[in-house]
Coordinates of C-alpha atoms and ligand atoms in Angstrom, one line a residue:
X18 CA 11.8 11.7 4.2
X19 CA 9.5 9.8 1.9
X20 CA 8.4 11.6 -1.2
X21 CA 4.9 10.9 -2.6
X22 CA 4.3 12.0 -6.2
X23 CA 0.7 12.6 -7.3
X24 CA 0.1 12.3 -11.0
X25 CA -3.5 13.4 -10.8
X26 CA -5.5 15.4 -8.3
X27 CA -5.9 13.2 -5.3
X28 CA -8.6 14.2 -2.7
X29 CA -7.0 16.1 0.2
X30 CA -8.6 13.7 2.8
X31 CA -6.2 11.1 1.4
X32 CA -3.0 13.2 1.0
X33 CA -3.5 14.7 4.4
X34 CA -3.1 11.3 6.0
X35 CA 0.7 11.3 5.3
X36 CA 2.5 12.6 8.4
X37 CA 4.2 15.8 7.3
X38 CA 7.2 15.1 9.5
X39 CA 8.0 12.0 7.4
X40 CA 6.5 12.6 4.0
X41 CA 6.3 15.2 1.3
X42 CA 3.3 15.0 -1.1
X43 CA 3.7 16.9 -4.4
X44 CA 3.0 16.7 -8.1
X45 CA 6.7 17.3 -8.9
X46 CA 8.8 14.9 -6.8
X47 CA 11.8 14.0 -9.0
X48 CA 12.7 10.7 -7.3
X49 CA 9.5 9.5 -5.5
X50 CA 9.2 6.8 -2.9
X51 CA 5.6 6.2 -4.1
X52 CA 3.2 7.5 -6.7
X53 CA -0.5 8.1 -6.3
X54 CA -2.4 8.1 -9.6
X55 CA -6.0 8.1 -10.9
X56 CA -6.2 7.9 -14.7
X57 CA -2.8 9.3 -15.9
X58 CA -1.2 7.0 -18.4
X59 CA 2.1 5.5 -17.0
X60 CA 3.1 3.0 -19.6
X61 CA 5.8 5.2 -21.1
X62 CA 7.2 6.4 -17.7
X63 CA 10.6 5.2 -16.4
X64 CA 10.7 4.5 -12.7
X65 CA 13.6 5.4 -10.4
X66 CA 15.4 3.0 -8.1
X67 CA 13.8 4.4 -5.0
X68 CA 10.2 3.9 -6.2
X69 CA 8.6 1.3 -3.9
X70 CA 5.0 1.5 -4.9
X71 CA 2.2 2.9 -7.1
X72 CA -1.3 3.3 -5.7
X73 CA -4.1 3.7 -8.1
X74 CA -7.0 5.6 -6.4
X75 CA -9.6 3.5 -8.2
X76 CA -10.1 0.0 -9.4
X77 CA -8.9 -0.4 -13.0
X78 CA -5.1 -0.5 -13.4
X79 CA -4.8 -0.6 -17.2
X80 CA -3.1 2.8 -17.2
X81 CA -0.2 1.3 -15.2
X82 CA 2.5 -1.1 -16.5
X83 CA 1.7 -3.7 -13.9
X84 CA 4.0 -6.5 -15.1
X85 CA 7.0 -4.2 -15.6
X86 CA 6.5 -2.9 -12.1
X87 CA 6.5 -6.4 -10.7
X88 CA 9.7 -7.1 -12.6
X89 CA 11.2 -3.9 -11.0
X90 CA 10.0 -4.8 -7.5
X91 CA 7.4 -2.0 -7.5
X92 CA 4.1 -2.9 -5.8
X93 CA 1.0 -1.7 -7.6
X94 CA -2.0 -1.2 -5.4
X95 CA -5.6 -0.4 -6.3
X96 CA -8.5 0.5 -4.1
X97 CA -11.1 -2.2 -4.7
X98 CA -14.6 -1.4 -3.7
X99 CA -13.9 2.2 -2.7
X100 CA -15.8 3.6 -5.7
X101 CA -18.2 0.7 -6.0
X102 CA -21.2 2.5 -4.6
X103 CA -20.7 5.4 -7.0
X104 CA -20.6 3.1 -10.0
X105 CA -23.6 1.1 -8.7
X106 CA -25.7 4.3 -8.5
X107 CA -24.7 5.3 -12.1
X108 CA -25.5 1.7 -13.3
X109 CA -29.0 2.0 -11.8
X110 CA -29.3 5.4 -13.5
X111 CA -28.1 3.7 -16.8
X112 CA -30.7 1.0 -16.5
X113 CA -33.4 3.7 -16.4
X114 CA -31.7 5.8 -19.1
X115 CA -31.6 2.7 -21.3
X116 CA -35.4 2.3 -20.8
X117 CA -37.2 5.6 -20.7
X118 CA -35.7 7.8 -23.4
X119 CA -35.0 10.3 -20.6
X120 CA -32.2 12.1 -22.4
X121 CA -34.1 12.6 -25.6
X122 CA -37.2 13.6 -23.8
X123 CA -35.4 16.2 -21.7
X124 CA -33.7 17.6 -24.7
X125 CA -37.0 17.9 -26.5
X126 CA -38.7 19.6 -23.5
X127 CA -35.8 22.1 -23.3
X128 CA -36.2 22.9 -27.0
X129 CA -39.7 24.1 -26.4
X130 CA -38.5 27.1 -24.4
X131 CA -40.1 30.2 -25.8
X132 CA -42.7 28.3 -27.8
X133 CA -46.4 29.2 -27.2
X134 CA -48.2 26.8 -24.8
X135 CA -45.4 24.5 -24.0
X136 CA -47.5 22.6 -21.3
X137 CA -50.0 21.6 -24.0
X138 CA -47.2 20.7 -26.5
X139 CA -45.5 18.3 -24.0
X140 CA -48.8 16.5 -23.3
X141 CA -49.3 16.1 -27.0
X142 CA -45.8 15.0 -27.8
X143 CA -44.7 12.9 -24.8
X144 CA -45.9 9.5 -26.1
X145 CA -42.9 9.2 -28.5
X146 CA -40.7 9.0 -25.4
X147 CA -42.5 6.1 -23.7
X148 CA -40.2 3.3 -22.6
X149 CA -40.5 0.1 -20.5
X150 CA -40.1 -0.3 -16.8
X151 CA -37.2 -2.3 -15.4
X152 CA -39.4 -4.1 -12.8
X153 CA -39.8 -7.8 -13.6
X154 CA -37.2 -7.7 -16.4
X155 CA -34.0 -9.7 -16.4
X156 CA -30.7 -8.1 -15.8
X157 CA -27.6 -10.1 -16.8
X158 CA -24.4 -9.1 -15.0
X159 CA -21.0 -10.1 -16.2
X160 CA -18.5 -9.8 -13.3
X161 CA -19.9 -10.0 -9.7
X162 CA -17.1 -8.2 -7.9
X163 CA -17.4 -5.1 -5.8
X164 CA -19.4 -3.2 -8.4
X165 CA -21.3 -6.0 -10.1
X166 CA -22.4 -7.5 -6.8
X167 CA -23.8 -4.2 -5.5
X168 CA -25.7 -3.7 -8.7
X169 CA -27.1 -7.2 -8.6
X170 CA -28.5 -6.6 -5.1
X171 CA -29.9 -3.2 -5.9
X172 CA -31.5 -4.6 -9.1
X173 CA -33.1 -7.4 -7.0
X174 CA -34.4 -4.7 -4.6
X175 CA -35.9 -2.9 -7.6
X176 CA -37.8 -6.0 -8.6
X177 CA -35.6 -7.3 -11.4
X178 CA -34.6 -10.9 -12.0
X179 CA -30.8 -11.0 -11.9
X180 CA -28.5 -13.5 -13.5
X181 CA -24.8 -13.2 -12.9
X182 CA -21.7 -14.8 -14.4
X183 CA -18.3 -14.7 -12.8
X184 CA -16.0 -17.7 -13.0
X185 CA -13.6 -16.2 -10.5
X186 CA -16.2 -15.1 -7.9
X187 CA -14.6 -14.7 -4.5
X188 CA -16.1 -16.3 -1.4
X189 CA -16.5 -12.8 0.1
X190 CA -18.3 -11.5 -3.0
X191 CA -20.5 -14.6 -3.1
X192 CA -21.4 -14.2 0.6
X193 CA -22.6 -10.6 0.0
X194 CA -24.9 -11.5 -2.9
X195 CA -28.7 -11.5 -2.5
X196 CA -29.8 -15.1 -2.6
X197 CA -32.3 -14.1 -5.3
X198 CA -29.4 -13.6 -7.7
X199 CA -29.0 -16.6 -10.1
X200 CA -25.5 -17.6 -10.9
X201 CA -24.7 -19.3 -14.2
X202 CA -21.4 -20.9 -15.2
X203 CA -22.2 -20.4 -18.9
X204 CA -21.8 -16.8 -20.1
X205 CA -24.1 -17.6 -23.0
X206 CA -27.0 -17.9 -20.5
X207 CA -26.6 -14.2 -19.8
X208 CA -26.8 -13.3 -23.5
X209 CA -29.8 -15.5 -24.1
X210 CA -31.9 -14.6 -21.1
X211 CA -31.3 -10.9 -20.4
X212 CA -33.3 -7.8 -21.3
X213 CA -30.5 -5.7 -19.9
X214 CA -26.8 -6.7 -19.8
X215 CA -24.2 -4.8 -17.7
X216 CA -20.5 -5.7 -17.7
X217 CA -18.2 -5.2 -14.7
X218 CA -15.0 -7.0 -15.3
X219 CA -11.4 -5.7 -15.5
X220 CA -10.1 -4.9 -19.0
X221 CA -7.3 -7.4 -19.9
X222 CA -6.2 -8.9 -23.2
X223 CA -8.5 -11.8 -22.2
X224 CA -11.6 -9.7 -21.7
X225 CA -11.1 -7.4 -24.8
X226 CA -14.3 -7.5 -26.9
X227 CA -16.1 -9.8 -24.4
X228 CA -19.2 -8.6 -26.2
X229 CA -18.8 -8.7 -30.0
X230 CA -21.1 -9.4 -32.9
X231 CA -21.1 -13.1 -32.1
X232 CA -22.4 -12.5 -28.6
X233 CA -24.9 -9.9 -29.7
X234 CA -26.3 -12.4 -32.1
X235 CA -27.3 -14.6 -29.2
X236 CA -29.1 -11.8 -27.4
X237 CA -32.8 -11.1 -27.2
X238 CA -34.1 -8.6 -29.8
X239 CA -34.3 -5.2 -28.2
X240 CA -31.6 -5.9 -25.5
X241 CA -30.2 -2.9 -23.7
X242 CA -26.5 -2.9 -23.0
X243 CA -24.6 -1.0 -20.3
X244 CA -20.9 -0.6 -20.1
X245 CA -19.5 1.3 -17.1
X246 CA -16.4 -0.9 -16.9
X247 CA -14.0 -0.2 -19.9
X248 CA -14.7 0.8 -23.5
X249 CA -12.6 -2.1 -24.8
X250 CA -14.8 -4.7 -23.3
X251 CA -17.5 -4.2 -25.9
X252 CA -16.9 -3.8 -29.6
X253 CA -18.4 -0.4 -30.4
X254 CA -18.7 -1.0 -34.1
X255 CA -20.6 -4.3 -33.5
X256 CA -23.0 -2.5 -31.1
X257 CA -23.7 0.4 -33.6
X258 CA -24.4 -2.1 -36.4
X259 CA -26.8 -4.1 -34.1
X260 CA -28.5 -0.8 -33.1
X261 CA -29.0 -0.1 -36.8
X262 CA -30.5 -3.5 -37.3
X263 CA -32.9 -3.1 -34.3
X264 CA -31.2 -5.9 -32.4
X265 CA -29.9 -3.6 -29.6
X266 CA -32.4 -1.0 -28.4
X267 CA -30.0 1.1 -26.4
X268 CA -26.3 1.3 -25.4
X269 CA -25.3 3.3 -22.4
X270 CA -21.5 3.6 -22.1
X271 CA -19.2 5.5 -19.8
X272 CA -16.5 5.5 -22.6
X273 CA -16.4 7.9 -25.5
X274 CA -14.9 6.8 -28.8
X275 CA -15.5 8.1 -32.3
X276 CA -17.7 5.1 -33.2
X277 CA -20.3 5.6 -30.5
X278 CA -20.3 9.4 -30.1
X279 CA -23.3 11.1 -31.6
X280 CA -25.0 7.8 -32.6
X281 CA -28.8 7.4 -32.2
X282 CA -29.8 5.2 -29.2
X283 CA -26.4 5.5 -27.7
X284 CA -25.9 7.5 -24.5
X285 CA -22.2 8.3 -24.0
X286 CA -21.2 9.5 -20.5
X287 CA -17.8 11.1 -20.0
X288 CA -16.3 8.5 -17.7
X289 CA -18.5 9.5 -14.7
X290 CA -18.7 6.2 -12.9
X291 CA -16.5 7.1 -9.9
X292 CA -17.0 10.8 -10.1
X293 CA -18.6 11.5 -6.8
X294 CA -16.9 13.3 -4.0
X295 CA -17.6 10.3 -1.7
X296 CA -15.8 7.9 -4.0
X297 CA -12.8 10.1 -4.7
X298 CA -12.4 10.5 -0.9
X299 CA -12.8 6.8 -0.3
X300 CA -10.2 5.9 -2.9
X301 CA -7.7 8.5 -1.8
X302 CA -7.9 7.5 1.8
X303 CA -7.6 3.8 1.0
X304 CA -4.7 4.4 -1.4
X305 CA -2.8 6.5 1.3
X306 CA -3.2 3.8 3.9
X307 CA -2.0 1.2 1.5
X308 CA 1.2 3.2 0.8
X309 CA 1.9 4.0 4.4
X310 CA 1.4 0.4 5.5
X311 CA 3.7 -0.8 2.8
X312 CA 6.4 1.9 3.2
X313 CA 6.5 1.7 7.0
X314 CA 5.6 -1.9 7.8
X315 CA 6.1 -3.8 4.5
X316 CA 2.4 -4.8 4.6
X317 CA 0.9 -5.5 1.2
X318 CA -2.8 -5.2 1.0
X319 CA -4.8 -4.9 -2.3
X320 CA -1.9 -5.3 -4.6
X321 CA -2.5 -6.4 -8.2
X322 CA 1.0 -7.6 -8.9
X323 CA 2.3 -8.9 -5.6
X324 CA 0.6 -11.1 -3.0
X325 CA -1.0 -9.7 0.1
X326 CA 1.2 -10.3 3.2
X327 CA 1.8 -8.8 6.6
X328 CA 4.1 -9.7 9.5
X329 CA 4.7 -7.8 12.7
X330 CA 8.2 -6.8 13.6
X331 CA 9.1 -8.4 17.0
X332 CA 12.8 -8.7 16.5
X333 CA 15.6 -6.4 15.3
X334 CA 14.8 -6.4 11.6
X335 CA 11.9 -7.0 9.4
X336 CA 13.4 -8.2 6.1
X337 CA 11.0 -7.8 3.1
X338 CA 12.0 -9.7 0.0
X339 CA 10.4 -9.5 -3.4
X340 CA 11.3 -12.4 -5.6
X341 CA 10.3 -14.8 -8.3
X342 CA 8.1 -17.6 -7.4
X343 CA 10.6 -20.4 -8.0
X344 CA 11.8 -23.5 -6.0
X345 CA 14.6 -23.4 -3.4
X346 CA 14.7 -19.7 -3.1
X347 CA 13.4 -19.7 0.5
X348 CA 16.2 -22.2 1.4
X349 CA 18.8 -19.9 -0.1
X350 CA 17.4 -16.9 1.8
X351 CA 17.3 -18.7 5.1
X352 CA 20.9 -19.9 4.4
X353 CA 22.1 -16.3 4.1
X354 CA 20.3 -15.5 7.4
X355 CA 22.1 -18.4 9.1
X356 CA 25.5 -17.3 7.7
X357 CA 25.3 -14.1 9.9
X358 CA 23.8 -16.0 12.9
X359 CA 20.5 -14.2 12.4
X360 CA 17.5 -16.0 13.9
X361 CA 14.2 -16.1 12.0
X362 CA 11.5 -15.5 14.7
X363 CA 8.6 -15.5 12.2
X364 CA 8.3 -15.9 8.5
X365 CA 5.6 -15.2 5.9
X366 CA 5.9 -16.3 2.3
X367 CA 3.2 -15.6 -0.2
X368 CA 3.0 -15.9 -4.0
X369 CA 1.0 -14.4 -6.8
X370 CA 1.5 -16.0 -10.2
X371 CA 5.2 -15.6 -11.1
X372 CA 6.1 -13.3 -8.2
X373 CA 6.4 -13.9 -4.4
X374 CA 7.0 -11.9 -1.3
X375 CA 8.8 -13.1 1.8
X376 CA 8.9 -11.3 5.1
X377 CA 11.3 -12.4 7.8
X378 CA 11.1 -11.2 11.4
X379 CA 14.7 -11.4 12.5
X380 CA 16.7 -11.3 15.7
X381 CA 20.2 -10.2 14.8
X382 CA 21.2 -8.9 11.5
X383 CA 21.1 -10.1 7.9
X384 CA 23.3 -9.4 5.0
X385 CA 20.9 -7.7 2.6
X386 CA 23.3 -7.5 -0.2
X387 CA 23.9 -11.3 -0.1
X388 CA 20.1 -11.9 -0.2
X389 CA 19.8 -9.5 -3.1
X390 CA 22.5 -11.4 -5.0
X391 CA 20.5 -14.6 -4.9
X392 CA 19.2 -15.5 -8.4
X393 CA 15.5 -14.7 -8.5
X394 CA 15.5 -12.0 -5.8
X395 CA 14.2 -8.7 -7.1
X396 CA 14.3 -6.3 -4.2
X397 CA 15.2 -6.4 -0.5
X398 CA 14.2 -3.9 2.1
X399 CA 15.1 -4.0 5.8
X400 CA 12.7 -2.2 8.1
Ligands
NAD15 N1 -16.7 3.9 -15.0 C1 -15.8 4.1 -14.0 O1 -15.5 5.2 -13.6 C2 -15.3 2.9 -13.3 C3 -15.1 3.0 -11.9 C4 -14.6 1.9 -11.2 C5 -14.4 0.7 -11.9 N2 -14.6 0.6 -13.2 C6 -14.3 -0.6 -13.9 O2 -15.1 -1.7 -13.3 C7 -14.3 -2.8 -13.3 C8 -14.8 -3.7 -12.1 O3 -14.6 -3.0 -10.9 P1 -14.8 -3.8 -9.5 O4 -14.5 -2.8 -8.4 O5 -16.1 -4.4 -9.5 O6 -13.7 -4.8 -9.6 P2 -13.6 -6.2 -8.8 O7 -12.2 -6.7 -9.0 O8 -14.2 -6.1 -7.4 O9 -14.6 -7.2 -9.6 C9 -14.3 -7.7 -10.9 C10 -15.0 -9.0 -11.0 O10 -14.8 -9.5 -12.4 C11 -14.6 -10.8 -12.3 N3 -14.1 -11.3 -13.6 C12 -12.8 -11.2 -14.0 N4 -12.7 -11.7 -15.2 C13 -13.9 -12.1 -15.6 C14 -14.5 -12.7 -16.7 N5 -13.7 -13.0 -17.8 N6 -15.8 -13.0 -16.8 C15 -16.6 -12.7 -15.7 N7 -16.1 -12.2 -14.6 C16 -14.8 -11.8 -14.5 C17 -13.7 -11.1 -11.1 O11 -13.8 -12.4 -10.6 C18 -14.3 -10.1 -10.1 O12 -15.3 -10.7 -9.3 C19 -12.9 -2.3 -13.0 O13 -11.9 -3.2 -13.5 C20 -12.8 -1.0 -13.8 O14 -12.3 -1.3 -15.1 C21 -15.1 1.7 -13.9

């Protein structure tokens, strides 16, 4: 039996995919085979020997100790793109919220309840809530992945000029971009040209405070900033200061902190980006399939710490080896196979930075313990 531990509420359409004859799914498995998680913080967790994988039902993995997991031979998956439509729709909403003083206007209208002649009062008072249209304005997007790319295309469809920056843009993402999107290789072009700037990159030590006082200084006066990616990507204090100086007209963020909460011209949403039933379902289904494929077939798809790899089992054993990405290791592994007369029918070897994954389709039997004893090998599984 494989035990799946859920650390957050995972949509039933995902957890129901696990075959009840082979899996248990619960929020209290003591020694799980795999973990499904949304936003629960895992950095202080200790992982058992039997833990094979962690699937994050969502995109960002900064709540998971990804490097430590790689070191312990635990594959960390995410579900790229599964919540991208939800975030795209909120970003379009954020563009309009940043423009039209909608939240302030609605609060004012609500405050008129019980006052005499509210219809006349609104007509007299509405002019202070006027704001510009987004049509014809320039939207700068930092990060053109699953979410940023969809926003770029939607903004083009709404008549915006879109300029995007993404030094690691995948071929697939590029192919899905509307040809009207201008790509720049200089992030400063985004700051200088945009009326609206929306950031959609992962939060890493390298992307912390991507937008800070120095970047804001380059921006147009009255720029409107949108952050539905991670709070740490934009320096809250620098934005509040720039709002006070009139440099930034509006900041819409999905990330509450004490610096931004309650500030004028800041709209703080309570991390609503992926909070749609459709996105939670998509993420849960994708995460469940990733875990099942890995547990049962050794297939790695959408991992953030190990390379993607798959190999069909045609022989007696499928040997799945997680190891460091160092020279001569494959030769040592095949040497161990030869020592027991095992024949390698097919072999896949993929690497991702310091780590690698090798799958061997074997006729005969291998000595798993001997492979595990090779310096640089982290974990061996025979399927
Ligand atoms: N608010 C929410 O609820 C919510 C929901 C989903 C995702 N997110 C956040 O949005 C982020 C993006 O999600 P996604 O699904 O589009 O991910 P993705 O991996 O599809 O796209 C990220 C893009 O950023 C690019 N990138 C990386 N570093 C960059 C840099 N320094 N400068 C410019 N581009 C860079 C990558 O090349 C990639 O194309 C996630 O990492 C997550 O933190 C937030």
